[in-house]
């Protein structure tokens, strides 16, 4: 019996009918006696399998496969009547060859015994398991593959639509033998399924490269496991997710829309048919839905019932339901993929996966260490301080060396007994009293789409994807990240829709962009822009385009030119609102008119085309200017960040730069004009792609792009990592994140007098040989460098110190290579490689420093630490021409505007000299800047060698010799005693000269040492140009407490300014110092405790408010007493 493909429409008594399998081997095909088949009724239920050796057929005769099939079809057709009389519904010819896979050709009654090409090279029982009938919505053909176990079909949507989609169906059967119960067999089955999946992907990779199948997408992979297996459904789901994580990006790149796995699960004596469907719309967000097959006894049909919960897409659908064709969202999704970006409505899904990955990474790192921030809560700090005092554990190099001050100890002891942390999280001591090691939230993201209503205002709604009618989409998203796990944080996301008019900017797109950006500014929320566009929209009035006519100079010779474009009177009356036209008979007639047959009456010359549709030309440029201005304002007021996921052209490129902070994806060029347009302008093929003009190798190396990403997924992770350093809302406290790195640990890496890697100083490093960790200044794993490709002799980025985010600027002490690429448009240009010395500011590195300071200040509101180790600015002719003076001035400009604490720290063996000191001096912004120097650091106008060259010349060195060297002193005395023997004087003078030459190198070093002693930290402190001398190994601890105190102090300054904005910073600082005793004010821990308790200064603020109101009323009373009295009476009545 070989009747595997039973038809459900057969009569119930069909099973009792005789069924024969005809196997004919080693015989001539034409000698088969078909009368040997059992006679039956009209129903066709018999199958015939014919086995023949390949040599018996066509190879020896040189026949092609098509010729063989044709001969077989003709032969079977001649016997078709006999076949039907004997109930033969299917015949399969199997061609055998030694050590080769058999070849199968199936001929069916419904095709008049012609070959069924879909089943070619498929074993007859196997065709049923491949569920080929489910492809009924498509016209498809078999595509041969090298792997005969993989069955590949190229399918095209049925119908006559010009937008018909095409795809591949990859189908395979996994067979292993008997029922699998042992763990070893289960593992073997998993490996077999994975191997078949990989084989299918390999076959698909080969097929999609074939030009015949260009444009195919949304492919389906179907795997059928024949063997019954004892396996829990949850384990199957986990297995699929594991395979998804492993092959997900490969599936997405190959445009695989779904993966389906069907099989039988054995539980005890019962067997259940299950199938799982995996969809992966973004390439990273896997949805696995499981179904059980249930047979309806009334209809005899099998249906799918979801085991994954309600809302599963295939729930209650027939098991063998046809595969649906692409819907609107799927078409758009693959259009976006063709542009190498993510579909706009898939961003919330992708963001959720990225936030989940950020959580997994954070919890994985934190699981290796113990959370530490709770050890630095106010009460714990006080306890540590008091214990340190009781143990007399004083260290002159500690962050505070006045532990034994009795008044400070007494204050802290009393404070610890009365202090209660406030309940309000906004005034909580920067979350230090809260456990930082939190669990993964149940909800990671909640998004509401922002849409324009009829009044052009924003509505927040939830709607299905793909319902947008403009090429811009915006959301308000609440995300739950490790730094904001409890209440989450809100962001405004604006994204181009590349599938709507190729992402171009029209008036409605510009309006939505502006409104969403304004909303972000009003609420102080971070604004994220996802850029993938084609610039300002270019349009034509289609209604005029379909109707206009040409007034030719000679209608028989159009090549002579034309006078104008015109409309007939009927069209003119219809399109009056779409353009401006004047009657041709009122126009000046052309004297050289050779078109004598042309009658101008009733015709109207088109002078201006307005168009019925808004958004065809300059109005789009006006909108572009509007959103450019809005982006510039937004950068100055809130945190702005752009993720470039596809090409960004024209205004799209300007929006990227105006938002400043940029993450650029691979293959996502930022350009003003496309390569094709420039090639036309140049008249030759110069640029091969847009990447040559604005790809990563350009924009990452010139400072436009801060970070580069190989995929949208990695770019989104970088986005959320960047957000973790930024306050959730403008002017709110910084987000604290525990990295489990103790504050009071010593810094293991020590800078050396020779060149070293500054990243090791900042972030630490793992020894590749021993695997041992050498700690740096910041929390382990918290440093993120930006602008890595640009001006490499300056390092900038963001890091955490005790969980507190900070902006970081450091110096590259090693020489770096600067590469200027050759321009393909200029055949004479060549690549130029320049070596730039370390510890020197060049034009590009000066600009990078200024840009980084500006980014940290505007929107991010980060405290800043600069590890100052510059010998000065490069002032050569080329650098002066490249505007180093201008860019160096930008550093001062941005430091003046900085509104957060700034620490300038000269590290061990670092030096800060000349102009480099000038642009970083703390007097530039005394309100925010503090300057420190390590005990081994140096600072001065010039390096000692330069100072000696100018101020301690050779004659001065010789004078020093004559003052110090005993031999020269003795010789000079002998010379002075001589009065009568000039010959002896000459000899003594020569001896002195020889001695001077002998001692000159030594005294040169002495002079350099003498000049260098003017640059020591001790002199800096004495001259009050630095605040304190530090020791490197304990500097982390000092800066942590200093930073924490400064942040709390800044918060109180802001409260004072909100009450009395007329007070200067110096006056505000004086007030705080009056409210706190000097002993407490001079101790950072005591100040942290005092500033953390609003109850200690609320009365002072209340008094300050009363005095300010009184002074304002007094000044107003002096201006007009009657008006003030009248106003007070009016206020009292109301």
mmCIF file of C-alpha atoms in Angstrom, residues 453-721:
data_model
loop_
_atom_site.group_PDB
_atom_site.id
_atom_site.type_symbol
_atom_site.label_atom_id
_atom_site.label_comp_id
_atom_site.label_asym_id
_atom_site.label_seq_id
_atom_site.Cartn_x
_atom_site.Cartn_y
_atom_site.Cartn_z
ATOM 1 C CA UNK A 453 -5.296 65.842 14.219
ATOM 2 C CA UNK A 454 -7.491 68.125 12.101
ATOM 3 C CA UNK A 455 -6.331 71.177 14.081
ATOM 4 C CA UNK A 456 -2.685 70.195 13.436
ATOM 5 C CA UNK A 457 -2.172 69.413 17.107
ATOM 6 C CA UNK A 458 -0.712 66.187 18.453
ATOM 7 C CA UNK A 459 -2.878 63.320 19.663
ATOM 8 C CA UNK A 460 -1.408 60.371 21.562
ATOM 9 C CA UNK A 461 -2.977 57.151 20.336
ATOM 10 C CA UNK A 462 -2.316 53.455 19.904
ATOM 11 C CA UNK A 463 -3.036 52.121 16.443
ATOM 12 C CA UNK A 464 -2.008 49.296 14.170
ATOM 13 C CA UNK A 465 1.201 49.605 12.138
ATOM 14 C CA UNK A 466 1.080 50.983 8.619
ATOM 15 C CA UNK A 467 -1.856 53.368 9.033
ATOM 16 C CA UNK A 468 0.265 56.485 8.607
ATOM 17 C CA UNK A 469 -0.479 58.688 5.603
ATOM 18 C CA UNK A 470 2.720 60.752 5.820
ATOM 19 C CA UNK A 471 6.385 59.789 5.712
ATOM 20 C CA UNK A 472 7.105 60.646 9.342
ATOM 21 C CA UNK A 473 6.142 58.776 12.517
ATOM 22 C CA UNK A 474 6.604 59.889 16.128
ATOM 23 C CA UNK A 475 6.066 58.275 19.524
ATOM 24 C CA UNK A 476 6.092 59.082 23.181
ATOM 25 C CA UNK A 477 7.814 56.077 24.734
ATOM 26 C CA UNK A 478 8.199 55.135 28.371
ATOM 27 C CA UNK A 479 11.143 52.789 28.739
ATOM 28 C CA UNK A 480 12.284 50.862 31.811
ATOM 29 C CA UNK A 481 16.060 50.668 31.835
ATOM 30 C CA UNK A 482 18.596 49.731 34.547
ATOM 31 C CA UNK A 483 19.134 53.383 35.496
ATOM 32 C CA UNK A 484 15.361 54.057 35.662
ATOM 33 C CA UNK A 485 13.816 50.691 36.609
ATOM 34 C CA UNK A 486 10.899 51.750 38.801
ATOM 35 C CA UNK A 487 9.017 54.593 37.127
ATOM 36 C CA UNK A 488 10.858 54.372 33.811
ATOM 37 C CA UNK A 489 11.789 57.354 31.710
ATOM 38 C CA UNK A 490 10.053 58.994 28.776
ATOM 39 C CA UNK A 491 11.583 59.809 25.422
ATOM 40 C CA UNK A 492 10.224 61.347 22.224
ATOM 41 C CA UNK A 493 11.144 59.353 19.115
ATOM 42 C CA UNK A 494 10.802 60.776 15.591
ATOM 43 C CA UNK A 495 11.472 58.555 12.576
ATOM 44 C CA UNK A 496 11.326 58.765 8.801
ATOM 45 C CA UNK A 497 9.195 56.195 6.970
ATOM 46 C CA UNK A 498 11.319 55.233 3.978
ATOM 47 C CA UNK A 499 8.375 53.286 2.504
ATOM 48 C CA UNK A 500 6.262 56.461 2.075
ATOM 49 C CA UNK A 501 7.523 58.498 -0.886
ATOM 50 C CA UNK A 502 11.063 57.243 -0.143
ATOM 51 C CA UNK A 503 11.103 59.053 3.189
ATOM 52 C CA UNK A 504 11.086 62.552 1.706
ATOM 53 C CA UNK A 505 10.218 65.663 3.722
ATOM 54 C CA UNK A 506 6.947 67.384 2.814
ATOM 55 C CA UNK A 507 4.919 70.009 4.733
ATOM 56 C CA UNK A 508 3.017 67.453 6.815
ATOM 57 C CA UNK A 509 6.190 65.540 7.667
ATOM 58 C CA UNK A 510 7.894 68.793 8.690
ATOM 59 C CA UNK A 511 4.931 69.811 10.843
ATOM 60 C CA UNK A 512 4.845 66.489 12.715
ATOM 61 C CA UNK A 513 8.610 66.672 13.248
ATOM 62 C CA UNK A 514 8.356 70.212 14.625
ATOM 63 C CA UNK A 515 5.407 69.472 16.915
ATOM 64 C CA UNK A 516 7.024 66.352 18.355
ATOM 65 C CA UNK A 517 10.323 68.170 18.914
ATOM 66 C CA UNK A 518 8.523 71.073 20.588
ATOM 67 C CA UNK A 519 6.767 68.587 22.873
ATOM 68 C CA UNK A 520 10.129 67.171 23.885
ATOM 69 C CA UNK A 521 11.413 70.677 24.672
ATOM 70 C CA UNK A 522 8.310 71.654 26.625
ATOM 71 C CA UNK A 523 8.596 68.598 28.864
ATOM 72 C CA UNK A 524 12.393 68.459 28.973
ATOM 73 C CA UNK A 525 12.490 64.948 27.496
ATOM 74 C CA UNK A 526 15.279 63.423 25.396
ATOM 75 C CA UNK A 527 14.529 63.643 21.670
ATOM 76 C CA UNK A 528 15.617 60.738 19.481
ATOM 77 C CA UNK A 529 15.588 61.089 15.696
ATOM 78 C CA UNK A 530 15.884 57.976 13.495
ATOM 79 C CA UNK A 531 17.107 59.194 10.131
ATOM 80 C CA UNK A 532 16.538 57.423 6.812
ATOM 81 C CA UNK A 533 15.289 59.737 4.085
ATOM 82 C CA UNK A 534 15.710 61.271 0.649
ATOM 83 C CA UNK A 535 15.725 64.952 1.558
ATOM 84 C CA UNK A 536 13.100 67.548 0.640
ATOM 85 C CA UNK A 537 10.272 66.209 -1.518
ATOM 86 C CA UNK A 538 10.279 66.959 -5.237
ATOM 87 C CA UNK A 539 6.859 67.037 -6.845
ATOM 88 C CA UNK A 540 5.022 67.864 -10.067
ATOM 89 C CA UNK A 541 1.416 68.837 -10.679
ATOM 90 C CA UNK A 542 0.215 65.531 -12.103
ATOM 91 C CA UNK A 543 -3.124 66.973 -13.222
ATOM 92 C CA UNK A 544 -1.319 69.507 -15.460
ATOM 93 C CA UNK A 545 1.263 66.973 -16.532
ATOM 94 C CA UNK A 546 -1.462 64.772 -18.035
ATOM 95 C CA UNK A 547 -3.117 67.638 -19.953
ATOM 96 C CA UNK A 548 -0.605 70.228 -21.148
ATOM 97 C CA UNK A 549 0.315 70.645 -24.808
ATOM 98 C CA UNK A 550 3.300 72.105 -26.644
ATOM 99 C CA UNK A 551 3.206 75.104 -29.002
ATOM 100 C CA UNK A 552 5.943 74.059 -31.448
ATOM 101 C CA UNK A 553 7.760 76.481 -33.714
ATOM 102 C CA UNK A 554 7.259 73.949 -36.479
ATOM 103 C CA UNK A 555 4.958 71.090 -35.610
ATOM 104 C CA UNK A 556 6.516 68.999 -38.360
ATOM 105 C CA UNK A 557 10.020 69.591 -37.011
ATOM 106 C CA UNK A 558 9.913 69.512 -33.173
ATOM 107 C CA UNK A 559 13.698 69.628 -33.097
ATOM 108 C CA UNK A 560 13.471 73.365 -33.987
ATOM 109 C CA UNK A 561 12.138 74.051 -30.523
ATOM 110 C CA UNK A 562 8.917 75.402 -29.051
ATOM 111 C CA UNK A 563 7.386 78.669 -27.910
ATOM 112 C CA UNK A 564 5.537 77.637 -24.779
ATOM 113 C CA UNK A 565 3.330 75.117 -23.013
ATOM 114 C CA UNK A 566 -0.414 75.668 -23.104
ATOM 115 C CA UNK A 567 -3.796 74.276 -22.135
ATOM 116 C CA UNK A 568 -6.950 73.994 -24.152
ATOM 117 C CA UNK A 569 -9.861 76.060 -22.907
ATOM 118 C CA UNK A 570 -11.635 73.035 -21.437
ATOM 119 C CA UNK A 571 -8.553 71.955 -19.482
ATOM 120 C CA UNK A 572 -7.866 75.561 -18.501
ATOM 121 C CA UNK A 573 -11.310 75.907 -16.961
ATOM 122 C CA UNK A 574 -10.845 72.631 -15.100
ATOM 123 C CA UNK A 575 -7.440 73.453 -13.665
ATOM 124 C CA UNK A 576 -7.677 77.187 -12.956
ATOM 125 C CA UNK A 577 -6.650 76.562 -9.354
ATOM 126 C CA UNK A 578 -3.650 74.487 -10.337
ATOM 127 C CA UNK A 579 -1.807 77.090 -12.398
ATOM 128 C CA UNK A 580 -1.650 80.518 -13.969
ATOM 129 C CA UNK A 581 -2.195 80.868 -17.703
ATOM 130 C CA UNK A 582 -2.862 83.714 -20.143
ATOM 131 C CA UNK A 583 -4.626 83.536 -23.504
ATOM 132 C CA UNK A 584 -2.228 82.910 -26.324
ATOM 133 C CA UNK A 585 -3.990 85.476 -28.595
ATOM 134 C CA UNK A 586 -3.146 88.205 -26.096
ATOM 135 C CA UNK A 587 0.462 87.232 -26.047
ATOM 136 C CA UNK A 588 3.081 88.672 -28.360
ATOM 137 C CA UNK A 589 3.101 86.616 -31.517
ATOM 138 C CA UNK A 590 6.457 85.219 -32.453
ATOM 139 C CA UNK A 591 7.708 86.731 -35.687
ATOM 140 C CA UNK A 592 9.470 83.597 -36.776
ATOM 141 C CA UNK A 593 6.418 81.445 -36.399
ATOM 142 C CA UNK A 594 6.548 78.779 -39.064
ATOM 143 C CA UNK A 595 3.566 76.910 -37.605
ATOM 144 C CA UNK A 596 0.958 78.567 -39.873
ATOM 145 C CA UNK A 597 -1.656 75.959 -39.097
ATOM 146 C CA UNK A 598 -1.661 76.685 -35.386
ATOM 147 C CA UNK A 599 -4.720 78.554 -34.154
ATOM 148 C CA UNK A 600 -4.010 80.274 -30.787
ATOM 149 C CA UNK A 601 -7.625 81.061 -30.054
ATOM 150 C CA UNK A 602 -9.081 79.208 -27.089
ATOM 151 C CA UNK A 603 -5.626 78.253 -25.869
ATOM 152 C CA UNK A 604 -3.869 79.452 -22.717
ATOM 153 C CA UNK A 605 -0.140 79.713 -22.209
ATOM 154 C CA UNK A 606 1.008 78.259 -18.886
ATOM 155 C CA UNK A 607 3.083 80.838 -17.012
ATOM 156 C CA UNK A 608 3.049 79.354 -13.503
ATOM 157 C CA UNK A 609 2.145 75.909 -12.219
ATOM 158 C CA UNK A 610 0.766 76.011 -8.682
ATOM 159 C CA UNK A 611 -0.654 72.504 -8.381
ATOM 160 C CA UNK A 612 -3.700 71.302 -6.503
ATOM 161 C CA UNK A 613 -1.575 69.319 -4.087
ATOM 162 C CA UNK A 614 0.381 71.141 -1.390
ATOM 163 C CA UNK A 615 4.021 70.129 -1.144
ATOM 164 C CA UNK A 616 5.466 70.182 -4.642
ATOM 165 C CA UNK A 617 8.413 72.568 -4.330
ATOM 166 C CA UNK A 618 9.614 75.543 -2.326
ATOM 167 C CA UNK A 619 7.072 74.994 0.447
ATOM 168 C CA UNK A 620 8.997 71.805 1.209
ATOM 169 C CA UNK A 621 12.193 73.824 1.493
ATOM 170 C CA UNK A 622 10.463 76.255 3.828
ATOM 171 C CA UNK A 623 9.426 73.337 6.025
ATOM 172 C CA UNK A 624 12.979 72.029 5.929
ATOM 173 C CA UNK A 625 14.236 75.363 7.179
ATOM 174 C CA UNK A 626 11.634 75.287 9.947
ATOM 175 C CA UNK A 627 12.722 71.894 11.306
ATOM 176 C CA UNK A 628 16.397 72.809 10.902
ATOM 177 C CA UNK A 629 15.826 75.782 13.209
ATOM 178 C CA UNK A 630 13.797 73.639 15.611
ATOM 179 C CA UNK A 631 16.588 71.047 15.800
ATOM 180 C CA UNK A 632 19.183 73.714 16.538
ATOM 181 C CA UNK A 633 17.023 75.078 19.384
ATOM 182 C CA UNK A 634 16.366 71.573 20.694
ATOM 183 C CA UNK A 635 20.099 70.795 20.885
ATOM 184 C CA UNK A 636 20.636 73.868 23.067
ATOM 185 C CA UNK A 637 17.767 73.004 25.409
ATOM 186 C CA UNK A 638 17.410 69.216 25.670
ATOM 187 C CA UNK A 639 19.235 65.994 24.916
ATOM 188 C CA UNK A 640 19.149 65.241 21.186
ATOM 189 C CA UNK A 641 20.503 62.110 19.535
ATOM 190 C CA UNK A 642 20.272 60.880 15.952
ATOM 191 C CA UNK A 643 20.467 57.251 14.858
ATOM 192 C CA UNK A 644 21.268 57.125 11.132
ATOM 193 C CA UNK A 645 19.997 53.803 9.783
ATOM 194 C CA UNK A 646 19.816 54.563 6.064
ATOM 195 C CA UNK A 647 20.804 57.244 3.622
ATOM 196 C CA UNK A 648 20.204 60.798 4.887
ATOM 197 C CA UNK A 649 20.107 63.370 2.102
ATOM 198 C CA UNK A 650 19.956 67.171 2.060
ATOM 199 C CA UNK A 651 17.869 68.425 4.963
ATOM 200 C CA UNK A 652 18.143 64.932 6.453
ATOM 201 C CA UNK A 653 21.931 65.355 6.587
ATOM 202 C CA UNK A 654 21.608 68.814 8.147
ATOM 203 C CA UNK A 655 19.241 67.505 10.816
ATOM 204 C CA UNK A 656 21.866 64.909 11.692
ATOM 205 C CA UNK A 657 24.544 67.551 12.183
ATOM 206 C CA UNK A 658 22.289 70.090 13.911
ATOM 207 C CA UNK A 659 21.341 67.459 16.473
ATOM 208 C CA UNK A 660 25.117 66.962 16.962
ATOM 209 C CA UNK A 661 25.155 63.576 18.714
ATOM 210 C CA UNK A 662 25.088 60.910 16.007
ATOM 211 C CA UNK A 663 25.215 57.127 15.794
ATOM 212 C CA UNK A 664 25.789 56.144 12.157
ATOM 213 C CA UNK A 665 25.024 52.703 10.846
ATOM 214 C CA UNK A 666 27.074 50.789 8.346
ATOM 215 C CA UNK A 667 25.854 51.494 4.816
ATOM 216 C CA UNK A 668 23.932 54.596 5.943
ATOM 217 C CA UNK A 669 25.611 57.538 4.183
ATOM 218 C CA UNK A 670 25.060 61.157 5.248
ATOM 219 C CA UNK A 671 25.177 63.217 2.064
ATOM 220 C CA UNK A 672 24.060 66.504 0.569
ATOM 221 C CA UNK A 673 23.861 65.237 -3.017
ATOM 222 C CA UNK A 674 23.830 61.703 -4.358
ATOM 223 C CA UNK A 675 26.800 60.177 -6.144
ATOM 224 C CA UNK A 676 24.805 59.876 -9.387
ATOM 225 C CA UNK A 677 23.995 63.605 -9.449
ATOM 226 C CA UNK A 678 27.619 64.551 -8.816
ATOM 227 C CA UNK A 679 28.787 62.196 -11.544
ATOM 228 C CA UNK A 680 26.419 63.900 -13.989
ATOM 229 C CA UNK A 681 27.718 67.283 -12.910
ATOM 230 C CA UNK A 682 31.312 66.171 -13.435
ATOM 231 C CA UNK A 683 30.448 64.480 -16.699
ATOM 232 C CA UNK A 684 32.023 61.155 -15.794
ATOM 233 C CA UNK A 685 31.664 58.244 -13.411
ATOM 234 C CA UNK A 686 33.766 59.354 -10.450
ATOM 235 C CA UNK A 687 31.935 58.079 -7.363
ATOM 236 C CA UNK A 688 30.702 54.521 -7.333
ATOM 237 C CA UNK A 689 28.366 54.888 -4.318
ATOM 238 C CA UNK A 690 27.002 57.302 -1.754
ATOM 239 C CA UNK A 691 29.213 55.658 0.862
ATOM 240 C CA UNK A 692 32.218 57.231 -0.810
ATOM 241 C CA UNK A 693 30.730 60.657 -0.078
ATOM 242 C CA UNK A 694 29.238 60.214 3.370
ATOM 243 C CA UNK A 695 29.857 56.717 4.654
ATOM 244 C CA UNK A 696 31.483 55.810 7.947
ATOM 245 C CA UNK A 697 34.978 56.194 6.524
ATOM 246 C CA UNK A 698 34.157 59.883 5.978
ATOM 247 C CA UNK A 699 31.707 60.938 8.691
ATOM 248 C CA UNK A 700 33.189 58.914 11.527
ATOM 249 C CA UNK A 701 36.649 60.243 10.758
ATOM 250 C CA UNK A 702 35.623 63.897 10.514
ATOM 251 C CA UNK A 703 33.630 64.051 13.745
ATOM 252 C CA UNK A 704 30.091 64.193 12.352
ATOM 253 C CA UNK A 705 29.362 60.683 13.669
ATOM 254 C CA UNK A 706 30.155 60.010 17.322
ATOM 255 C CA UNK A 707 29.622 56.234 17.217
ATOM 256 C CA UNK A 708 29.463 53.650 14.439
ATOM 257 C CA UNK A 709 27.189 50.606 14.395
ATOM 258 C CA UNK A 710 27.240 47.506 12.217
ATOM 259 C CA UNK A 711 23.455 47.046 12.477
ATOM 260 C CA UNK A 712 20.286 48.795 13.643
ATOM 261 C CA UNK A 713 20.253 46.487 16.661
ATOM 262 C CA UNK A 714 23.731 47.458 17.805
ATOM 263 C CA UNK A 715 23.026 51.099 17.058
ATOM 264 C CA UNK A 716 19.914 50.956 19.248
ATOM 265 C CA UNK A 717 21.868 49.363 22.101
ATOM 266 C CA UNK A 718 24.400 52.194 21.841
ATOM 267 C CA UNK A 719 21.490 54.630 21.929
ATOM 268 C CA UNK A 720 20.172 53.269 25.236
ATOM 269 C CA UNK A 721 23.657 53.058 26.701
#
